[in-house]
Short mmCIF file of C-alpha atoms and ligand atoms in Angstrom, two decimals:
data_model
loop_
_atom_site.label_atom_id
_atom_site.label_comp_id
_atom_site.label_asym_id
_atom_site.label_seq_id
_atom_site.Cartn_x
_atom_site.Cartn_y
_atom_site.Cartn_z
CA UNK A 1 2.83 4.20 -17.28
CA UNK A 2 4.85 1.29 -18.50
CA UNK A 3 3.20 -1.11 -20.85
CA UNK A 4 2.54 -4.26 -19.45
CA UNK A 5 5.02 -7.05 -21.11
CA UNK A 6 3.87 -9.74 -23.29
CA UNK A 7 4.41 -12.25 -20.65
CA UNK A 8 2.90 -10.55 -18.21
CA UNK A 9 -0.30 -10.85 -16.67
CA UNK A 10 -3.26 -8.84 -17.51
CA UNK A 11 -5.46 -6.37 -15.51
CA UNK A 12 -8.30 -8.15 -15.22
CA UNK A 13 -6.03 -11.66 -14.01
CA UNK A 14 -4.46 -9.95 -11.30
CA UNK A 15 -8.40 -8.56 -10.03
CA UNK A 16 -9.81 -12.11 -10.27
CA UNK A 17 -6.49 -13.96 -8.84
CA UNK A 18 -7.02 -17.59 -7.48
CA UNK A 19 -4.49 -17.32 -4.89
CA UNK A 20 -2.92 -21.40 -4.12
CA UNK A 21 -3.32 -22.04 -0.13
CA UNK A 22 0.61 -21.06 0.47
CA UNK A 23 1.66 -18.88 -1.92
CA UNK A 24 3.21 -15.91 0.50
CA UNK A 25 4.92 -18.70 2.34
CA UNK A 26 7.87 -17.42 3.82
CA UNK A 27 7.41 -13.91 2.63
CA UNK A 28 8.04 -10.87 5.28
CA UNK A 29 5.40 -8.34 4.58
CA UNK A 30 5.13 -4.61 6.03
CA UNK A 31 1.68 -3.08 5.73
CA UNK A 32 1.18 -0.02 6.52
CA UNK A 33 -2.43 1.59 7.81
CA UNK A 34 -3.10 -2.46 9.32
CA UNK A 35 -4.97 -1.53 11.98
CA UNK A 36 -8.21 -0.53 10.10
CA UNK A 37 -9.89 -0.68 6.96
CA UNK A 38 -8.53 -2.06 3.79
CA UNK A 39 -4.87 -2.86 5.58
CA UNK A 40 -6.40 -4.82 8.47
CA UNK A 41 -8.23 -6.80 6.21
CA UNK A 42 -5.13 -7.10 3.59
CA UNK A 43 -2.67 -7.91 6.80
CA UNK A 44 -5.04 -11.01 7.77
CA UNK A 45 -5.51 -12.05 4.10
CA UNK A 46 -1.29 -12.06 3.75
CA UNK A 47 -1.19 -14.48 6.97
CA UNK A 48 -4.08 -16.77 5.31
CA UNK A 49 -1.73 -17.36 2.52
CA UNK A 50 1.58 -17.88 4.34
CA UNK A 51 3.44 -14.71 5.02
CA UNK A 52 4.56 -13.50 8.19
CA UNK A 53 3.76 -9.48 8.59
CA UNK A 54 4.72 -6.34 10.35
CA UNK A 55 1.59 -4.45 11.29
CA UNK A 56 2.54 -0.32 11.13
CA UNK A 57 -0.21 2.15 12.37
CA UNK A 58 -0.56 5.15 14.57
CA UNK A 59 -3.15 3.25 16.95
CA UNK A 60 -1.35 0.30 19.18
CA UNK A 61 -4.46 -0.65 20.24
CA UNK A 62 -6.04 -1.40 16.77
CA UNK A 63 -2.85 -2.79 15.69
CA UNK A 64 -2.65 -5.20 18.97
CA UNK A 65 -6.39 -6.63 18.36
CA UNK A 66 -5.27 -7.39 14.67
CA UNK A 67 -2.06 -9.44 16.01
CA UNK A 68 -4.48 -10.95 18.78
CA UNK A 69 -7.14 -12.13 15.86
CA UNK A 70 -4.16 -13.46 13.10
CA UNK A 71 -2.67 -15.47 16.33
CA UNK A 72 -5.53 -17.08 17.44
CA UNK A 73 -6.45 -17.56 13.74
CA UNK A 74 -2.91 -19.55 13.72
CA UNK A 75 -0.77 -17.53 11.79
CA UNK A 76 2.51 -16.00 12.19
CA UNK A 77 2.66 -13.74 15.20
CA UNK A 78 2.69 -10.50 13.45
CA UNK A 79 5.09 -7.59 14.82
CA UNK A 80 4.01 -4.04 15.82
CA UNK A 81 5.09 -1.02 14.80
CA UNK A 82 3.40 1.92 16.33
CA UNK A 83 4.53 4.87 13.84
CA UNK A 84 2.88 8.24 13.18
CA UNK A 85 3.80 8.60 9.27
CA UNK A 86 2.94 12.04 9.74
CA UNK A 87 5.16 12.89 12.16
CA UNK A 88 8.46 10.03 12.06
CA UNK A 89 11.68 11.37 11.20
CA UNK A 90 13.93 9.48 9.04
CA UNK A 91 16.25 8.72 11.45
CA UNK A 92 12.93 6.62 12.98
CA UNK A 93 12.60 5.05 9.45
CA UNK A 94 16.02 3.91 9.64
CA UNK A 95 16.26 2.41 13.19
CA UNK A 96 12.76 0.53 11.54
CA UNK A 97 15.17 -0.77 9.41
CA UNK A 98 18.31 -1.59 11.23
CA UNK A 99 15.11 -3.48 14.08
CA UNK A 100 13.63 -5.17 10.93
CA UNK A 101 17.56 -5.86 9.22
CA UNK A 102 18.02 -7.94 12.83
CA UNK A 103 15.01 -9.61 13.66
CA UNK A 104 14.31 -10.83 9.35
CA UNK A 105 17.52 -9.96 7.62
CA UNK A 106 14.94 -9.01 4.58
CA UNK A 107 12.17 -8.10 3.67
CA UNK A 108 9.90 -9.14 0.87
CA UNK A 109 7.04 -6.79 0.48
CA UNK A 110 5.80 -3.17 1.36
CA UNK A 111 2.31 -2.28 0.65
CA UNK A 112 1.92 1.50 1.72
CA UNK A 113 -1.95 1.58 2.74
CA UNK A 114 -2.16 4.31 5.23
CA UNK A 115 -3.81 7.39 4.58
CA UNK A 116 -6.40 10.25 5.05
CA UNK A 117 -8.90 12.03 2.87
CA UNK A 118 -8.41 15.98 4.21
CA UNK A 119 -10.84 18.49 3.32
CA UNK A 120 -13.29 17.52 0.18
CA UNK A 121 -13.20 21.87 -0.76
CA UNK A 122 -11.71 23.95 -3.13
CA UNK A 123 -8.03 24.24 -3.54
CA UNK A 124 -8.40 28.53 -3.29
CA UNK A 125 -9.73 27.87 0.24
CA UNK A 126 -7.65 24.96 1.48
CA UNK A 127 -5.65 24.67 4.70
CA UNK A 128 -2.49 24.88 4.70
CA UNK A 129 -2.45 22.18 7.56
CA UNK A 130 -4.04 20.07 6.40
CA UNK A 131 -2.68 20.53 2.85
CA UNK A 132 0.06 19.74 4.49
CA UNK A 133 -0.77 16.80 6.73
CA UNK A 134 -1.93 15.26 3.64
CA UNK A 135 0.55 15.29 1.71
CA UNK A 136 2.87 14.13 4.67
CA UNK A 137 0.98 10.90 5.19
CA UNK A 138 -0.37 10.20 1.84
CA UNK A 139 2.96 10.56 -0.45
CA UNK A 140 6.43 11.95 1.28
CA UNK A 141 6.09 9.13 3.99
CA UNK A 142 6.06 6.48 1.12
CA UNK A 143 9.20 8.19 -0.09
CA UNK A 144 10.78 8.37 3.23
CA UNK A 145 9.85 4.62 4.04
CA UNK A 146 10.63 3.33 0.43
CA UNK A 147 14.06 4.84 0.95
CA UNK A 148 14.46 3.48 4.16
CA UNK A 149 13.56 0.17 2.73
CA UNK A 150 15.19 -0.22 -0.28
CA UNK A 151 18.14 -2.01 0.88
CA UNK A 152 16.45 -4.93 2.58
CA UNK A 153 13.70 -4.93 0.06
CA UNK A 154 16.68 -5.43 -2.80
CA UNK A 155 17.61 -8.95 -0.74
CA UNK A 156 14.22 -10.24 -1.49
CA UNK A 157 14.63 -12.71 -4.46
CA UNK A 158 11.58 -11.37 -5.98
CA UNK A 159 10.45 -8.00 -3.55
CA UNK A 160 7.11 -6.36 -4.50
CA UNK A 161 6.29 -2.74 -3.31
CA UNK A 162 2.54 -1.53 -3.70
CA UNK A 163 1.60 1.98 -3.21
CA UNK A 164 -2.26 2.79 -3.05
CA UNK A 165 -3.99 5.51 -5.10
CA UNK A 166 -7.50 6.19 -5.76
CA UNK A 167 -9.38 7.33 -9.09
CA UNK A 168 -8.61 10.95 -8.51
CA UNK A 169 -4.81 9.86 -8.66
CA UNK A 170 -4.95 9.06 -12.20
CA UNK A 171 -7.53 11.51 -12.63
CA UNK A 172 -7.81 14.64 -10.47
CA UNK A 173 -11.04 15.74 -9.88
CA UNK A 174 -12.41 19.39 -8.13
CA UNK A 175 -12.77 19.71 -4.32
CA UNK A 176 -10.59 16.54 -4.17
CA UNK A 177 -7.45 18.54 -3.25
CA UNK A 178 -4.52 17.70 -1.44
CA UNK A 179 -5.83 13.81 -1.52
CA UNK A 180 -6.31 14.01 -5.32
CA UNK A 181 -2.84 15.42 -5.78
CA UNK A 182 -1.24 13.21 -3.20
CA UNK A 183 -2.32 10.19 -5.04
CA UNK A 184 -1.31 11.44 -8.45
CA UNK A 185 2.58 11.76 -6.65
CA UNK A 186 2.13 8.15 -5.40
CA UNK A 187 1.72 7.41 -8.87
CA UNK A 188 4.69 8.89 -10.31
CA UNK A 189 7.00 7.76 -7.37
CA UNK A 190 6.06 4.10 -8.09
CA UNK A 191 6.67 5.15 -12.40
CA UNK A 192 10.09 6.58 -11.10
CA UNK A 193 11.01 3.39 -8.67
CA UNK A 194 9.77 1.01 -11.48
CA UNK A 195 12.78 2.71 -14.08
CA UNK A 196 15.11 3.25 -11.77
CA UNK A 197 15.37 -0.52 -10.60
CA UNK A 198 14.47 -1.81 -14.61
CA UNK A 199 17.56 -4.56 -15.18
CA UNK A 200 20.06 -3.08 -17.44
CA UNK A 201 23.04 -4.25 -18.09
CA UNK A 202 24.29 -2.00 -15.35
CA UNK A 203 21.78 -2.40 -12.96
CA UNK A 204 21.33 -6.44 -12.65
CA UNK A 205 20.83 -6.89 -8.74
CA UNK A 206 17.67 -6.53 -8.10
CA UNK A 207 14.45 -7.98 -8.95
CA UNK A 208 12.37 -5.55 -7.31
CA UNK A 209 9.13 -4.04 -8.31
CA UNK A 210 6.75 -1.65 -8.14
CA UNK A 211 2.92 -1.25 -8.42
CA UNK A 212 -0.13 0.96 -7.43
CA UNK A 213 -3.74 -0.25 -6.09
CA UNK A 214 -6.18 1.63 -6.74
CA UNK A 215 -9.34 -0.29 -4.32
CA UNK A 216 -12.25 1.76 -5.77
CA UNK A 217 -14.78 2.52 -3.60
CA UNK A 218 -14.48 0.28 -0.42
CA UNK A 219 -17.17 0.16 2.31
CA UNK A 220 -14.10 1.67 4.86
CA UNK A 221 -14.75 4.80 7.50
CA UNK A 222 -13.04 6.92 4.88
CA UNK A 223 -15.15 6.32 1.98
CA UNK A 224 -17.81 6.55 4.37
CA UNK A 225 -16.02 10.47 5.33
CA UNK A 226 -16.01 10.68 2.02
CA UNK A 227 -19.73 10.17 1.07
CA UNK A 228 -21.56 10.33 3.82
CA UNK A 229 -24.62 10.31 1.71
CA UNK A 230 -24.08 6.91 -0.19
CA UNK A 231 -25.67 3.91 1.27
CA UNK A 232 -22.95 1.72 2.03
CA UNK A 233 -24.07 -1.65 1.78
CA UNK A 234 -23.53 -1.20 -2.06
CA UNK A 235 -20.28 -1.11 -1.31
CA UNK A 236 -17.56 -4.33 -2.01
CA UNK A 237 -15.95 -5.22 1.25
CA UNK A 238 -12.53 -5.15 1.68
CA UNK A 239 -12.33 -8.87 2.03
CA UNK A 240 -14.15 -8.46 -1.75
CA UNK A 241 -10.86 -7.04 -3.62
CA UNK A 242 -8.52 -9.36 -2.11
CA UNK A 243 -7.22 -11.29 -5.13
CA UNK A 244 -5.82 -8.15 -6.42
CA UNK A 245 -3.31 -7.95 -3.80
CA UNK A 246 -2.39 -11.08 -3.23
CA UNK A 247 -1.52 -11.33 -6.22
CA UNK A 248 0.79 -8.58 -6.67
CA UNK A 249 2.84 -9.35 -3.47
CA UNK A 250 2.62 -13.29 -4.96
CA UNK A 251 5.36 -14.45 -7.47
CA UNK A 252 2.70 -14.73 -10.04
CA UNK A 253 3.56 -11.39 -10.62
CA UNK A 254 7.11 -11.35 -11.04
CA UNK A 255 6.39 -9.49 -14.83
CA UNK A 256 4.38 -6.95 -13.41
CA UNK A 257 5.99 -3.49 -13.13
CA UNK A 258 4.91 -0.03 -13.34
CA UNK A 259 1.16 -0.63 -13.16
CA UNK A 260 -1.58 1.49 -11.70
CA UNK A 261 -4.31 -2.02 -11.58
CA UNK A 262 -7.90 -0.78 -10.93
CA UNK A 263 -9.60 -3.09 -8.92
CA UNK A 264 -13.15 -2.11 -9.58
CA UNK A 265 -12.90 -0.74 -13.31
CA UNK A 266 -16.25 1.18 -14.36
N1 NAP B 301 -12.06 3.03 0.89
C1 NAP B 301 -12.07 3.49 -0.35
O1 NAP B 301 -13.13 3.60 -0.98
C2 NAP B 301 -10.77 3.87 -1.02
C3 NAP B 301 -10.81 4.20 -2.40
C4 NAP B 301 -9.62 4.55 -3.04
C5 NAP B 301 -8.43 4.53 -2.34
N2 NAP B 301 -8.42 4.21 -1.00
C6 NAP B 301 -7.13 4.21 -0.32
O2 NAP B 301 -6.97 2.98 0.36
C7 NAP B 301 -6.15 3.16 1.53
C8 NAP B 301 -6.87 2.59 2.74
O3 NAP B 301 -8.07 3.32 2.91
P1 NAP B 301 -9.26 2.86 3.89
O4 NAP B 301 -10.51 3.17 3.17
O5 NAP B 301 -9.00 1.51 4.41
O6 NAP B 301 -9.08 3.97 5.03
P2 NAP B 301 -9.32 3.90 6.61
O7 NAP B 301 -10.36 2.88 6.94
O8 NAP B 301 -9.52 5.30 7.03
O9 NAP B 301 -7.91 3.35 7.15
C9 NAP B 301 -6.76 4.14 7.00
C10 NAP B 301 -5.64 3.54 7.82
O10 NAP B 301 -4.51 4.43 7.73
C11 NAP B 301 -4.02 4.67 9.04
N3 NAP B 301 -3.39 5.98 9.17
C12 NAP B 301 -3.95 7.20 8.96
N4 NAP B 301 -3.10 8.17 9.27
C13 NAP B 301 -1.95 7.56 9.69
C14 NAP B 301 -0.72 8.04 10.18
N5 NAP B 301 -0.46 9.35 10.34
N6 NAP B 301 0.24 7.14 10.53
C15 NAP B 301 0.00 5.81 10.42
N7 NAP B 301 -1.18 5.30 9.99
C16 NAP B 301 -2.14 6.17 9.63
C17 NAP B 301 -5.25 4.60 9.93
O11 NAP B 301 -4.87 4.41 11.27
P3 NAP B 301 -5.90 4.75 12.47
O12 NAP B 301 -7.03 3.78 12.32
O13 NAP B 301 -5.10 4.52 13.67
O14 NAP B 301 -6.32 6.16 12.26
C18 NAP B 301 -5.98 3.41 9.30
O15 NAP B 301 -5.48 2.20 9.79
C19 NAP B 301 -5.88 4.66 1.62
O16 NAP B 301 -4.60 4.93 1.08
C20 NAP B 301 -6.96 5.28 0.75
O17 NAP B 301 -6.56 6.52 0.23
C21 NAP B 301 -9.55 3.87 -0.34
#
């Protein structure tokens, strides 16, 4: 991964970010996965500090109660976007776009939350299915939306995109599978944005960049799928590892580029 720059800021500033009252003000942000888990609670914490979002999930009606509890919170009226990533076509990504393009003229930051866990079993007896499924949801759908994207993200003076990955991303483990391998693609896809978008002195129009989350474990319905032995009030909350990703849609982070930030290091 890319070295972080000397003026940069440091792992361990982004986790413990004091976020000022308004600093996503007037930022557009798309999350994906909002209607649940970690990107609910990330979608609410973006309104808190001034952005206006786009709430994209499979279930309107999750979705819908998240727009109902921002609004009567006071924020932004959010927009939803009911979208399968497992199933959307591109040509869906790009009317997404074009709807976006018309009703924001830009956007200003893409956090790609959504995603499923598959079978915890051994790669010589997984499904193909699901294998499959996985993969769609967890990593070519961030390609296909990131694409789709790119062009209004690139008007952003400062646009941040954030994939999430887990520890088995950076560091595949057994019986993890098609989740362990979809999160080590995320990985690379955000290395490969991050130098394709560097400023050269060919490339100067765009300020763009890219960064992965990984949450550690989260007290979510996945992790809880995931270890349905483990008692989960040890768990952080996702309202616990919120500084982390604040900060990287925030222009603190302007610097930061081609990280994979940890937000509950061992
Ligand atoms: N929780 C952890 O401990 C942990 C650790 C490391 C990494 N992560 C990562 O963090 C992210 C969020 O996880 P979470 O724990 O918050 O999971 P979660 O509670 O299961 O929420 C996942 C979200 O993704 C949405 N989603 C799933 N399939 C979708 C599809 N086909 N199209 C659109 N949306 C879809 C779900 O929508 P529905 O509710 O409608 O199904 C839900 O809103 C994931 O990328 C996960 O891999 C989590």
């Amino acid at each position: 991964m890319t070295t972080t720059p000397p003026n940069s800021l440091t792992h361990d500033q982004i986790r413990n970010f004091s976020p000022s009252p308004n600093c996503l003000d007037g930022k557009t942000i798309l999350v994906t996965g909002a209607g649940d888990g970690i990107g609910q609670e990330v979608a609410m914490t973006y309104v808190k500090y001034g952005a206006t979002v786009l709430l994209l999930g499979r279930t309107t009606s999750k979705l819908e109660t998240v727009s109902d509890d921002i609004t009567q919170a006071g924020g932004q009226p959010p927009a939803v976007i009911t979208m399968d990533l497992e199933t959307a076509s591109q040509a869906e990504m790009q009317d997404l776009a074009s709807r976006i393009e018309q009703d924001y003229g830009k956007i200003d930051g893409l956090l790609h939350n959504a995603g499923i866990l598959g079978d915890i079993t051994p790669l010589a007896e997984y499904d193909l299915s699901t294998f499959e499924r996985v993969m769609r949801i967890n990593f070519t759908s961030n390609f296909m939306l990131t694409q789709a994207l790119l062009p209004l993200l690139k008007r952003s003076d400062n646009g941040s995109v954030i994939f999430t990955t887990s520890s088995v991303g950076s560091k595949p483990r057994a019986l993890w599978g098609a989740y362990a391998l979809s999160k080590q693609g995320v990985e690379g896809m955000s290395e490969i944005f991050t130098q394709e978008t560097a400023k050269t002195t060919e490339n100067k129009d765009t300020n763009l960049r890219f960064n992965c989350i990984n949450p550690g474990g989260t007290r979510t319905d996945m992790r809880a799928k995931a270890y349905p032995d483990e008692n989960p009030s040890r768990l952080k909350t996702p309202a616990d590892i919120m500084a982390g990703y604040v900060c990287l849609m925030s222009d603190a982070s302007i610097d930061v580029r081609g990280q994979v930030v940890d937000l509950q290091p061992k």
